[in-house]
PDB file of C-alpha atoms in Angstrom:
ATOM      1  CA  UNK A  40     -33.037 -25.073  -0.053  1.00  0.00           C
ATOM      2  CA  UNK A  41     -32.500 -22.812  -3.038  1.00  0.00           C
ATOM      3  CA  UNK A  42     -29.264 -23.196  -4.988  1.00  0.00           C
ATOM      4  CA  UNK A  43     -28.130 -20.230  -7.027  1.00  0.00           C
ATOM      5  CA  UNK A  44     -26.010 -20.861 -10.073  1.00  0.00           C
ATOM      6  CA  UNK A  45     -24.036 -18.214 -11.882  1.00  0.00           C
ATOM      7  CA  UNK A  46     -25.276 -18.099 -15.441  1.00  0.00           C
ATOM      8  CA  UNK A  47     -22.683 -18.038 -18.205  1.00  0.00           C
ATOM      9  CA  UNK A  48     -22.478 -14.871 -20.273  1.00  0.00           C
ATOM     10  CA  UNK A  49     -21.838 -14.703 -23.953  1.00  0.00           C
ATOM     11  CA  UNK A  50     -19.037 -12.450 -25.232  1.00  0.00           C
ATOM     12  CA  UNK A  51     -21.338  -9.493 -25.911  1.00  0.00           C
ATOM     13  CA  UNK A  52     -22.950  -9.655 -22.455  1.00  0.00           C
ATOM     14  CA  UNK A  53     -19.565  -9.989 -20.780  1.00  0.00           C
ATOM     15  CA  UNK A  54     -18.184  -6.956 -22.617  1.00  0.00           C
ATOM     16  CA  UNK A  55     -21.248  -4.879 -21.718  1.00  0.00           C
ATOM     17  CA  UNK A  56     -21.002  -5.860 -18.041  1.00  0.00           C
ATOM     18  CA  UNK A  57     -17.271  -5.127 -17.921  1.00  0.00           C
ATOM     19  CA  UNK A  58     -17.788  -1.687 -19.434  1.00  0.00           C
ATOM     20  CA  UNK A  59     -20.554  -0.944 -16.937  1.00  0.00           C
ATOM     21  CA  UNK A  60     -18.398  -2.020 -13.982  1.00  0.00           C
ATOM     22  CA  UNK A  61     -15.505   0.120 -15.232  1.00  0.00           C
ATOM     23  CA  UNK A  62     -17.780   3.136 -15.642  1.00  0.00           C
ATOM     24  CA  UNK A  63     -19.144   2.641 -12.123  1.00  0.00           C
ATOM     25  CA  UNK A  64     -15.608   2.592 -10.679  1.00  0.00           C
ATOM     26  CA  UNK A  65     -14.711   5.744 -12.562  1.00  0.00           C
ATOM     27  CA  UNK A  66     -17.886   7.492 -11.454  1.00  0.00           C
ATOM     28  CA  UNK A  67     -17.153   6.597  -7.822  1.00  0.00           C
ATOM     29  CA  UNK A  68     -13.547   7.800  -8.132  1.00  0.00           C
ATOM     30  CA  UNK A  69     -12.161   4.368  -7.302  1.00  0.00           C
ATOM     31  CA  UNK A  70      -9.900   3.800 -10.312  1.00  0.00           C
ATOM     32  CA  UNK A  71      -6.740   4.018  -8.185  1.00  0.00           C
ATOM     33  CA  UNK A  72      -7.881   1.092  -6.063  1.00  0.00           C
ATOM     34  CA  UNK A  73      -7.938  -1.114  -9.152  1.00  0.00           C
ATOM     35  CA  UNK A  74      -5.207   0.265 -11.390  1.00  0.00           C
ATOM     36  CA  UNK A  75      -2.670   2.340  -9.454  1.00  0.00           C
ATOM     37  CA  UNK A  76       0.726   0.866  -8.790  1.00  0.00           C
ATOM     38  CA  UNK A  77       1.792   0.476  -5.186  1.00  0.00           C
ATOM     39  CA  UNK A  78       3.006   3.743  -3.708  1.00  0.00           C
ATOM     40  CA  UNK A  79       6.318   2.588  -2.322  1.00  0.00           C
ATOM     41  CA  UNK A  80       9.944   3.691  -2.364  1.00  0.00           C
ATOM     42  CA  UNK A  81      13.321   2.455  -1.209  1.00  0.00           C
ATOM     43  CA  UNK A  82      16.027   5.048  -0.588  1.00  0.00           C
ATOM     44  CA  UNK A  83      19.645   4.587   0.464  1.00  0.00           C
ATOM     45  CA  UNK A  84      21.937   7.400   1.534  1.00  0.00           C
ATOM     46  CA  UNK A  85      25.578   6.906   2.454  1.00  0.00           C
ATOM     47  CA  UNK A  86      27.816   9.629   3.858  1.00  0.00           C
ATOM     48  CA  UNK A  87      30.943   9.730   5.982  1.00  0.00           C
ATOM     49  CA  UNK A  88      28.652   9.854   9.035  1.00  0.00           C
ATOM     50  CA  UNK A  89      25.721   7.556   8.256  1.00  0.00           C
ATOM     51  CA  UNK A  90      24.600   4.664   6.063  1.00  0.00           C
ATOM     52  CA  UNK A  91      20.808   4.500   5.900  1.00  0.00           C
ATOM     53  CA  UNK A  92      18.482   2.269   3.885  1.00  0.00           C
ATOM     54  CA  UNK A  93      14.743   2.873   4.183  1.00  0.00           C
ATOM     55  CA  UNK A  94      11.696   1.315   2.539  1.00  0.00           C
ATOM     56  CA  UNK A  95       8.304   3.035   2.762  1.00  0.00           C
ATOM     57  CA  UNK A  96       4.850   1.909   1.647  1.00  0.00           C
ATOM     58  CA  UNK A  97       2.252   4.662   1.888  1.00  0.00           C
ATOM     59  CA  UNK A  98      -0.842   2.455   1.745  1.00  0.00           C
ATOM     60  CA  UNK A  99       0.265   0.027   4.409  1.00  0.00           C
ATOM     61  CA  UNK A 100      -0.926  -1.327   7.744  1.00  0.00           C
ATOM     62  CA  UNK A 101       1.596   0.266  10.109  1.00  0.00           C
ATOM     63  CA  UNK A 102       4.057  -2.615   9.985  1.00  0.00           C
ATOM     64  CA  UNK A 103       7.439  -1.305  11.201  1.00  0.00           C
ATOM     65  CA  UNK A 104      10.918  -2.809  11.368  1.00  0.00           C
ATOM     66  CA  UNK A 105      13.248  -0.090  12.609  1.00  0.00           C
ATOM     67  CA  UNK A 106      16.857  -0.195  13.774  1.00  0.00           C
ATOM     68  CA  UNK A 107      18.734   3.092  13.959  1.00  0.00           C
ATOM     69  CA  UNK A 108      20.964   2.368  16.943  1.00  0.00           C
ATOM     70  CA  UNK A 109      19.086   5.081  18.890  1.00  0.00           C
ATOM     71  CA  UNK A 110      16.399   3.268  20.919  1.00  0.00           C
ATOM     72  CA  UNK A 111      14.212   6.263  21.769  1.00  0.00           C
ATOM     73  CA  UNK A 112      14.277   7.377  18.130  1.00  0.00           C
ATOM     74  CA  UNK A 113      13.282   3.856  17.058  1.00  0.00           C
ATOM     75  CA  UNK A 114      10.297   4.197  19.400  1.00  0.00           C
ATOM     76  CA  UNK A 115       9.324   7.528  17.809  1.00  0.00           C
ATOM     77  CA  UNK A 116       9.622   6.249  14.225  1.00  0.00           C
ATOM     78  CA  UNK A 117       7.549   3.246  15.199  1.00  0.00           C
ATOM     79  CA  UNK A 118       4.829   5.586  16.541  1.00  0.00           C
ATOM     80  CA  UNK A 119       5.019   7.638  13.301  1.00  0.00           C
ATOM     81  CA  UNK A 120       4.614   4.551  11.106  1.00  0.00           C
ATOM     82  CA  UNK A 121       1.960   2.778  13.120  1.00  0.00           C
ATOM     83  CA  UNK A 122      -0.299   5.795  13.512  1.00  0.00           C
ATOM     84  CA  UNK A 123       0.266   6.850   9.907  1.00  0.00           C
ATOM     85  CA  UNK A 124      -0.450   3.290   8.724  1.00  0.00           C
ATOM     86  CA  UNK A 125       2.785   3.361   6.765  1.00  0.00           C
ATOM     87  CA  UNK A 126       4.834   0.198   6.334  1.00  0.00           C
ATOM     88  CA  UNK A 127       8.328   1.290   7.287  1.00  0.00           C
ATOM     89  CA  UNK A 128      11.650  -0.519   7.333  1.00  0.00           C
ATOM     90  CA  UNK A 129      14.731   1.408   8.456  1.00  0.00           C
ATOM     91  CA  UNK A 130      18.310   0.199   8.825  1.00  0.00           C
ATOM     92  CA  UNK A 131      20.689   2.934   9.926  1.00  0.00           C
ATOM     93  CA  UNK A 132      24.343   2.880  10.870  1.00  0.00           C
ATOM     94  CA  UNK A 133      25.626   6.136  12.243  1.00  0.00           C
ATOM     95  CA  UNK A 134      28.381   7.658  14.332  1.00  0.00           C
ATOM     96  CA  UNK A 135      26.364   7.299  17.527  1.00  0.00           C
ATOM     97  CA  UNK A 136      29.617   7.119  19.476  1.00  0.00           C
ATOM     98  CA  UNK A 137      29.766  10.879  18.841  1.00  0.00           C
ATOM     99  CA  UNK A 138      26.057  11.513  19.420  1.00  0.00           C
ATOM    100  CA  UNK A 139      22.726  10.754  17.740  1.00  0.00           C
ATOM    101  CA  UNK A 140      22.497  14.010  15.768  1.00  0.00           C
ATOM    102  CA  UNK A 141      23.684  12.752  12.378  1.00  0.00           C
ATOM    103  CA  UNK A 142      21.624   9.562  12.588  1.00  0.00           C
ATOM    104  CA  UNK A 143      18.392  11.368  13.485  1.00  0.00           C
ATOM    105  CA  UNK A 144      18.784  14.187  10.966  1.00  0.00           C
ATOM    106  CA  UNK A 145      19.903  11.935   8.112  1.00  0.00           C
ATOM    107  CA  UNK A 146      17.021   9.531   8.752  1.00  0.00           C
ATOM    108  CA  UNK A 147      14.698  12.513   8.389  1.00  0.00           C
ATOM    109  CA  UNK A 148      16.332  13.302   5.036  1.00  0.00           C
ATOM    110  CA  UNK A 149      15.945   9.730   3.781  1.00  0.00           C
ATOM    111  CA  UNK A 150      12.358   9.390   5.012  1.00  0.00           C
ATOM    112  CA  UNK A 151      11.472  12.676   3.330  1.00  0.00           C
ATOM    113  CA  UNK A 152      12.964  11.530   0.033  1.00  0.00           C
ATOM    114  CA  UNK A 153      11.039   8.260   0.279  1.00  0.00           C
ATOM    115  CA  UNK A 154       7.755  10.145   0.693  1.00  0.00           C
ATOM    116  CA  UNK A 155       8.566  12.378  -2.271  1.00  0.00           C
ATOM    117  CA  UNK A 156       9.279   9.341  -4.463  1.00  0.00           C
ATOM    118  CA  UNK A 157       6.320   7.266  -3.293  1.00  0.00           C
ATOM    119  CA  UNK A 158       3.860  10.132  -3.871  1.00  0.00           C
ATOM    120  CA  UNK A 159       4.878  10.386  -7.511  1.00  0.00           C
ATOM    121  CA  UNK A 160       2.997  13.143  -9.367  1.00  0.00           C
ATOM    122  CA  UNK A 161       0.641  13.603  -6.349  1.00  0.00           C
ATOM    123  CA  UNK A 162      -2.455  13.224  -8.510  1.00  0.00           C
ATOM    124  CA  UNK A 163      -5.741  12.920  -6.571  1.00  0.00           C
ATOM    125  CA  UNK A 164      -4.208  13.157  -3.116  1.00  0.00           C
ATOM    126  CA  UNK A 165      -5.974  15.003  -0.305  1.00  0.00           C
ATOM    127  CA  UNK A 166      -2.918  17.289   0.071  1.00  0.00           C
ATOM    128  CA  UNK A 167      -3.877  19.146   3.282  1.00  0.00           C
ATOM    129  CA  UNK A 168      -4.414  17.633   6.724  1.00  0.00           C
ATOM    130  CA  UNK A 169      -4.248  18.616  10.359  1.00  0.00           C
ATOM    131  CA  UNK A 170      -4.418  16.546  13.538  1.00  0.00           C
ATOM    132  CA  UNK A 171      -4.309  17.241  17.273  1.00  0.00           C
ATOM    133  CA  UNK A 172      -3.012  14.349  19.367  1.00  0.00           C
ATOM    134  CA  UNK A 173      -3.488  14.173  23.149  1.00  0.00           C
ATOM    135  CA  UNK A 174      -1.138  12.146  25.333  1.00  0.00           C
ATOM    136  CA  UNK A 175      -2.034  12.481  29.003  1.00  0.00           C
ATOM    137  CA  UNK A 176      -1.276  16.116  29.941  1.00  0.00           C
ATOM    138  CA  UNK A 177       0.124  16.823  26.479  1.00  0.00           C
ATOM    139  CA  UNK A 178      -1.639  18.085  23.361  1.00  0.00           C
ATOM    140  CA  UNK A 179       0.277  18.541  20.100  1.00  0.00           C
ATOM    141  CA  UNK A 180      -1.077  19.718  16.755  1.00  0.00           C
ATOM    142  CA  UNK A 181       0.443  18.962  13.355  1.00  0.00           C
ATOM    143  CA  UNK A 182      -0.705  20.475  10.058  1.00  0.00           C
ATOM    144  CA  UNK A 183       0.718  19.553   6.667  1.00  0.00           C
ATOM    145  CA  UNK A 184       0.466  20.718   3.079  1.00  0.00           C
ATOM    146  CA  UNK A 185       2.062  18.499   0.438  1.00  0.00           C
ATOM    147  CA  UNK A 186       3.036  21.666  -1.338  1.00  0.00           C
ATOM    148  CA  UNK A 187       6.331  20.872  -3.032  1.00  0.00           C
ATOM    149  CA  UNK A 188       7.878  23.612  -0.864  1.00  0.00           C
ATOM    150  CA  UNK A 189       9.852  21.880   1.871  1.00  0.00           C
ATOM    151  CA  UNK A 190       9.717  23.833   5.109  1.00  0.00           C
ATOM    152  CA  UNK A 191       8.897  23.211   8.772  1.00  0.00           C
ATOM    153  CA  UNK A 192       7.818  25.489  11.593  1.00  0.00           C
ATOM    154  CA  UNK A 193       8.010  23.861  15.000  1.00  0.00           C
ATOM    155  CA  UNK A 194       7.057  25.238  18.391  1.00  0.00           C
ATOM    156  CA  UNK A 195       7.806  22.426  20.831  1.00  0.00           C
ATOM    157  CA  UNK A 196       9.004  23.778  24.196  1.00  0.00           C
ATOM    158  CA  UNK A 197      10.569  20.854  26.035  1.00  0.00           C
ATOM    159  CA  UNK A 198      11.119  20.959  29.801  1.00  0.00           C
ATOM    160  CA  UNK A 199      14.203  18.712  29.766  1.00  0.00           C
ATOM    161  CA  UNK A 200      17.312  18.482  27.606  1.00  0.00           C
ATOM    162  CA  UNK A 201      17.227  14.684  27.481  1.00  0.00           C
ATOM    163  CA  UNK A 202      14.876  11.725  27.602  1.00  0.00           C
ATOM    164  CA  UNK A 203      17.196   9.024  28.832  1.00  0.00           C
ATOM    165  CA  UNK A 204      20.225   9.477  26.591  1.00  0.00           C
ATOM    166  CA  UNK A 205      18.249  11.110  23.753  1.00  0.00           C
ATOM    167  CA  UNK A 206      18.898  14.795  23.124  1.00  0.00           C
ATOM    168  CA  UNK A 207      15.370  16.236  22.968  1.00  0.00           C
ATOM    169  CA  UNK A 208      16.251  19.056  20.542  1.00  0.00           C
ATOM    170  CA  UNK A 209      16.857  16.393  17.881  1.00  0.00           C
ATOM    171  CA  UNK A 210      13.109  15.897  17.492  1.00  0.00           C
ATOM    172  CA  UNK A 211      12.808  19.301  15.829  1.00  0.00           C
ATOM    173  CA  UNK A 212      15.923  18.634  13.714  1.00  0.00           C
ATOM    174  CA  UNK A 213      14.218  15.494  12.421  1.00  0.00           C
ATOM    175  CA  UNK A 214      11.061  17.376  11.429  1.00  0.00           C
ATOM    176  CA  UNK A 215      13.083  20.092   9.668  1.00  0.00           C
ATOM    177  CA  UNK A 216      15.017  17.503   7.632  1.00  0.00           C
ATOM    178  CA  UNK A 217      11.918  15.442   6.873  1.00  0.00           C
ATOM    179  CA  UNK A 218       9.825  18.380   5.653  1.00  0.00           C
ATOM    180  CA  UNK A 219      12.623  19.801   3.500  1.00  0.00           C
ATOM    181  CA  UNK A 220      13.279  16.565   1.612  1.00  0.00           C
ATOM    182  CA  UNK A 221       9.652  15.432   1.433  1.00  0.00           C
ATOM    183  CA  UNK A 222       8.716  18.770  -0.115  1.00  0.00           C
ATOM    184  CA  UNK A 223       5.974  19.447   2.421  1.00  0.00           C
ATOM    185  CA  UNK A 224       5.031  22.442   4.517  1.00  0.00           C
ATOM    186  CA  UNK A 225       4.811  21.237   8.108  1.00  0.00           C
ATOM    187  CA  UNK A 226       3.666  23.006  11.259  1.00  0.00           C
ATOM    188  CA  UNK A 227       4.022  21.330  14.651  1.00  0.00           C
ATOM    189  CA  UNK A 228       2.676  23.103  17.735  1.00  0.00           C
ATOM    190  CA  UNK A 229       2.668  22.115  21.381  1.00  0.00           C
ATOM    191  CA  UNK A 230      -0.667  23.286  22.776  1.00  0.00           C
ATOM    192  CA  UNK A 231      -0.087  21.803  26.236  1.00  0.00           C
ATOM    193  CA  UNK A 232       2.596  19.658  27.813  1.00  0.00           C
ATOM    194  CA  UNK A 233       4.811  19.027  30.815  1.00  0.00           C
ATOM    195  CA  UNK A 234       6.592  15.742  30.065  1.00  0.00           C
ATOM    196  CA  UNK A 235       9.276  15.705  27.357  1.00  0.00           C
ATOM    197  CA  UNK A 236       8.643  12.072  26.413  1.00  0.00           C
ATOM    198  CA  UNK A 237       4.924  12.744  25.982  1.00  0.00           C
ATOM    199  CA  UNK A 238       5.492  15.911  23.964  1.00  0.00           C
ATOM    200  CA  UNK A 239       7.897  14.312  21.495  1.00  0.00           C
ATOM    201  CA  UNK A 240       5.829  11.156  21.122  1.00  0.00           C
ATOM    202  CA  UNK A 241       2.612  13.117  20.575  1.00  0.00           C
ATOM    203  CA  UNK A 242       4.435  15.162  17.916  1.00  0.00           C
ATOM    204  CA  UNK A 243       5.586  12.072  16.006  1.00  0.00           C
ATOM    205  CA  UNK A 244       2.101  10.554  16.197  1.00  0.00           C
ATOM    206  CA  UNK A 245       0.499  13.799  15.058  1.00  0.00           C
ATOM    207  CA  UNK A 246       2.851  14.202  12.089  1.00  0.00           C
ATOM    208  CA  UNK A 247       2.401  10.548  11.115  1.00  0.00           C
ATOM    209  CA  UNK A 248      -1.373  10.777  11.176  1.00  0.00           C
ATOM    210  CA  UNK A 249      -1.450  14.142   9.392  1.00  0.00           C
ATOM    211  CA  UNK A 250       0.792  12.734   6.644  1.00  0.00           C
ATOM    212  CA  UNK A 251      -1.480   9.700   6.366  1.00  0.00           C
ATOM    213  CA  UNK A 252      -4.554  11.850   5.728  1.00  0.00           C
ATOM    214  CA  UNK A 253      -2.723  14.234   3.374  1.00  0.00           C
ATOM    215  CA  UNK A 254      -1.354  11.346   1.285  1.00  0.00           C
ATOM    216  CA  UNK A 255      -4.672   9.532   0.983  1.00  0.00           C
ATOM    217  CA  UNK A 256      -6.619   9.610  -2.277  1.00  0.00           C
ATOM    218  CA  UNK A 257      -9.694  11.823  -2.406  1.00  0.00           C
ATOM    219  CA  UNK A 258     -12.335  10.384  -4.748  1.00  0.00           C
ATOM    220  CA  UNK A 259     -13.615  13.871  -5.593  1.00  0.00           C
ATOM    221  CA  UNK A 260     -10.244  15.230  -6.722  1.00  0.00           C
ATOM    222  CA  UNK A 261      -9.369  15.148 -10.410  1.00  0.00           C
ATOM    223  CA  UNK A 262      -5.704  15.416 -11.337  1.00  0.00           C
ATOM    224  CA  UNK A 263      -3.295  17.479  -9.262  1.00  0.00           C
ATOM    225  CA  UNK A 264      -4.930  19.288  -6.303  1.00  0.00           C
ATOM    226  CA  UNK A 265      -3.509  22.691  -7.178  1.00  0.00           C
ATOM    227  CA  UNK A 266      -4.675  25.727  -9.139  1.00  0.00           C
ATOM    228  CA  UNK A 267      -1.235  25.698 -10.807  1.00  0.00           C
ATOM    229  CA  UNK A 268      -1.651  22.128 -12.032  1.00  0.00           C
ATOM    230  CA  UNK A 269       1.497  20.883 -10.304  1.00  0.00           C
ATOM    231  CA  UNK A 270       2.936  20.423  -6.824  1.00  0.00           C
TER     232      UNK A 270
END
């Protein structure tokens, strides 16, 4: 049996090896993996209608702890986080005795602000991404540009006004609020669909996955991915 022993280096050899390893990381575009701070944000927003605290980690594993008081919406946010591989914790208190509108829209605002904060200066991100998600008879496409210009364009025809007690038109209100406060350009298109639950869920999964890819680092990008030098 051969036993390998790590040989001690003197100070000069150690310094040379460290410099070589650092240069190799830089050449491969992997500096962020070793030196970047965690891309995370915690945002709280309190109004006369809602009290929402949200923590987001961009480079997560899809761990979600969500309680908005709107069960179907919790299910959708969970799908967004898990398929985006974002760690997401949401605690929301809202006037759900009126309806879920304020809770859903305001959660979109807070989630958007968390993305904007966690992305920081947006250096070396991929920026653009598009995804098409099938769910049985449904096919929904989402495309995103982390542009700094918050706007959403949604074409999601829904065959029913409610899924359980959830008002289906609130899905689009969420995406509008999210895109505006995240500072992203978002397109969501239903390419096929007959079941409202499937359409909304496919949309949340598609947006989550598109955001994941757009937020990821691209080893070939240097600085801000924009001809203007800022986003």
